[in-house]
Coordinates of C-alpha atoms in Angstrom, one line a residue:
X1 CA 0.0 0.0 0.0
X2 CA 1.5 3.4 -0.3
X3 CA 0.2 7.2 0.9
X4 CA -2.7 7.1 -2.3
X5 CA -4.2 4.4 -1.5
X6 CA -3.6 4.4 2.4
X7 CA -5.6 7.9 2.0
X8 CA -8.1 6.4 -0.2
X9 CA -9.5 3.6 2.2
X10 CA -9.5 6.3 4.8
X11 CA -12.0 8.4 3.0
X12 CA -14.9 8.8 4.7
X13 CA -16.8 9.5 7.8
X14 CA -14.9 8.0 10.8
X15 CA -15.9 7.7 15.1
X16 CA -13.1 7.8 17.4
X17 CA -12.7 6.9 20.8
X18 CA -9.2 8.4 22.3
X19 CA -7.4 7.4 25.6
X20 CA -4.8 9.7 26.3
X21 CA -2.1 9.6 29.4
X22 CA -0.3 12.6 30.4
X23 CA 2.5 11.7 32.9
X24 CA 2.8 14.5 34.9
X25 CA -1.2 14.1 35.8
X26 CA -0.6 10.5 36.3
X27 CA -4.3 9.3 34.9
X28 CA -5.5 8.8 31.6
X29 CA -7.9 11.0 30.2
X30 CA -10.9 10.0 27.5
X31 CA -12.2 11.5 24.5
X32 CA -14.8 10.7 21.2
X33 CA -14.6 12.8 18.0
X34 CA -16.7 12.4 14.8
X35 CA -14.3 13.0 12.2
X36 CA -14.1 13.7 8.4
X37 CA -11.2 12.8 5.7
X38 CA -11.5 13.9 2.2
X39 CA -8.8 12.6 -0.3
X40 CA -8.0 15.3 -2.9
X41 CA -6.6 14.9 -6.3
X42 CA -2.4 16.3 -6.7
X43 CA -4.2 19.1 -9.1
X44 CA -7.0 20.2 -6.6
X45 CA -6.8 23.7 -6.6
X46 CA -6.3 23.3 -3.0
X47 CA -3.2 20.8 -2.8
X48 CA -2.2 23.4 -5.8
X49 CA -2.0 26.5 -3.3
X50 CA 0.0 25.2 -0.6
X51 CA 2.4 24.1 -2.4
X52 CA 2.9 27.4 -4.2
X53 CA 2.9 28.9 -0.2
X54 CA 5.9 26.2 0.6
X55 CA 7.6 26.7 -2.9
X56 CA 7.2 22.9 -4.0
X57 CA 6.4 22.4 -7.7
X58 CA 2.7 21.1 -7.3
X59 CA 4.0 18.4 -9.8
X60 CA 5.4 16.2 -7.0
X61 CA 2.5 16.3 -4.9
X62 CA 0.9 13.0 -4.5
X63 CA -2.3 13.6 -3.3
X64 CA -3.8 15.6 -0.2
X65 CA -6.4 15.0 2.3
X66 CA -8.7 17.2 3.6
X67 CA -10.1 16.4 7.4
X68 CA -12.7 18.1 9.9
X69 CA -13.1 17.1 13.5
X70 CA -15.4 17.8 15.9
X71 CA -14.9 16.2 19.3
X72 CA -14.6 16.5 23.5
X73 CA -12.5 15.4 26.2
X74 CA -13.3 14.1 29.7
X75 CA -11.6 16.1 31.4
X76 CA -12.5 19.7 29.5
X77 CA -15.5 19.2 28.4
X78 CA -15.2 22.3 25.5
X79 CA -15.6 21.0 21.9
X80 CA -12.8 21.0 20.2
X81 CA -13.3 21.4 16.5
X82 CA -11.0 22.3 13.7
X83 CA -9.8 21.2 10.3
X84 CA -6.7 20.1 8.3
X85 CA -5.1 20.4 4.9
X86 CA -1.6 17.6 4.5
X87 CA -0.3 17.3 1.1
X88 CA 2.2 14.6 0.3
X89 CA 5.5 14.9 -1.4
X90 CA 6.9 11.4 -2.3
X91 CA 10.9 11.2 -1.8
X92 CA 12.0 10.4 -5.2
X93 CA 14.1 8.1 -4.2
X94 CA 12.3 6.0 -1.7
X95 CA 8.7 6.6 -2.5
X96 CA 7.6 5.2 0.4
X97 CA 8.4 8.1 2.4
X98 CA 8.7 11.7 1.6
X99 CA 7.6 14.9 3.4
X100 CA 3.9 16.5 4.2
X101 CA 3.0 19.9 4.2
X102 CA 0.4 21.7 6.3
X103 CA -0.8 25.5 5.8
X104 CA 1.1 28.2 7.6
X105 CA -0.5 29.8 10.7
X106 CA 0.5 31.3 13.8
X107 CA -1.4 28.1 16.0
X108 CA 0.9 25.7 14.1
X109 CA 3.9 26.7 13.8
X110 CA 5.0 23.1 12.4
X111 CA 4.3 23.1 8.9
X112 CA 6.1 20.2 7.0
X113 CA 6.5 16.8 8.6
X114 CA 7.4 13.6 7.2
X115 CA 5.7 9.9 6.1
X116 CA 7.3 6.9 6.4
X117 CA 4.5 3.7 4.5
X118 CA 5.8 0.8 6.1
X119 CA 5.7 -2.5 5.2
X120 CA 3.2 -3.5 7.1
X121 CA 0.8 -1.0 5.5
X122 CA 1.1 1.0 8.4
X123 CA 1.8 4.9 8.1
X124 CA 3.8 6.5 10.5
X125 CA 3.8 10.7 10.6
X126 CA 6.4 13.0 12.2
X127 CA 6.2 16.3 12.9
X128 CA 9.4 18.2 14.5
X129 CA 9.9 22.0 15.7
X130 CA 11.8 23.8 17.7
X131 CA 9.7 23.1 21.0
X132 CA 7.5 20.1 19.8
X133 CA 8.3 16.4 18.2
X134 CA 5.2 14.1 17.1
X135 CA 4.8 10.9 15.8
X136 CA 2.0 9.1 15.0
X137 CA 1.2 5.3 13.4
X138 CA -1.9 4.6 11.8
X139 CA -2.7 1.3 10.6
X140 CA -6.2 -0.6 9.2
X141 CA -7.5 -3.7 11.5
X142 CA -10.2 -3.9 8.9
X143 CA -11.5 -2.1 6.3
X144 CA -14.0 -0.4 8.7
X145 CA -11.6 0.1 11.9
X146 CA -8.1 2.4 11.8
X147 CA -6.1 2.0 15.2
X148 CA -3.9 4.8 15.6
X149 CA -1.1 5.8 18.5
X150 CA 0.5 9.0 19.0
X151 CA 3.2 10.6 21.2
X152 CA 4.0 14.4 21.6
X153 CA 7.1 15.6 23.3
X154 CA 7.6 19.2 24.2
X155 CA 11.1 20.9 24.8
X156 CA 9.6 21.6 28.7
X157 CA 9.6 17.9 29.3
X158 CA 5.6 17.7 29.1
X159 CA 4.7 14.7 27.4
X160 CA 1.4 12.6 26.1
X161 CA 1.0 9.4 24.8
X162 CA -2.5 8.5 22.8
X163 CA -4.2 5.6 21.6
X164 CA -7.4 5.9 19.1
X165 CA -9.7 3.0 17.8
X166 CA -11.6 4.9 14.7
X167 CA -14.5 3.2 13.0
X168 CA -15.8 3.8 9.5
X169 CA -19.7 5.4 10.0
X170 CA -20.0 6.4 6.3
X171 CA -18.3 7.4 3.5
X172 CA -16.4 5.1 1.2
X173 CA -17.4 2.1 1.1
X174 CA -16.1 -1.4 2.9
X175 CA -14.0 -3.5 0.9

């Protein structure tokens, strides 16, 4: 499987039930989210602009995804919504990895990360920065059910380690 395809079979409308454990709290901490991923062509006008904004030749994208979330913790209970915009940019090279690009803005100020396909059809993201590192893995159980883990280390010290179970609710269809 590579980044396309790995996209494409996570288009659709997704639930996702998040356990998250901060260490210097020293309990885990719930969450659900509805969530939304939309795969967009390497010529959609919108994979087009950002990577005029990070002066990359659109040519190379792969394809982009589009995502919207809407979701709440336990322990704040305020929505937290948003959306997202990744484009991928296969390493010549190795195409099974290459680097992702996000839109510029002042509330992430990490705006290219990198993919790594394994494999095992699993796709690991990093993001790095000055004050943050991420990584995240993301792999298919089933057609319907994407497991996903996640750690995020700040420069401070403050860390948080995630697991996510995401099950299709709609969308593209089971295969």
């Amino acid at each position: 499987m590579d980044i396309t395809e790995f996209f494409q079979q996570s288009a659709g409308k997704w639930v996702s039930q998040r356990t998250s454990h901060h260490p210097a709290f020293k309990q885990p901490e719930g969450g659900r989210s509805d969530f939304y991923i939309e795969v967009l062509s390497s010529d959609d006008p919108a994979v087009v602009q950002l990577c005029q904004e990070h002066g990359v030749d659109a040519m190379l994208a792969v394809c982009g995804v589009r995502t919207r979330w809407d979701g709440v913790m336990e322990q704040n209970k305020g929505k937290r919504a948003g959306t997202a915009l990744l484009v991928a940019i296969a390493d010549s090279a190795q195409p099974n990895q290459g680097k992702l690009l996000r839109p510029k803005s002042e509330a992430a100020p990490m705006v290219t990360g990198r993919y790594v396909m394994g494999d095992d059809d699993a796709l690991t993201l990093v993001g790095e920065s000055e004050t943050l590192y991420s990584e995240e893995r993301l792999w298919f159980a089933s057609p319907n059910l994407r497991l996903r883990t996640s750690t995020i280390k700040q420069s401070d010290g403050f860390s948080t380690a995630s697991f996510c179970s995401e099950i299709r609710m709609g969308g593209a269809p089971a295969q």
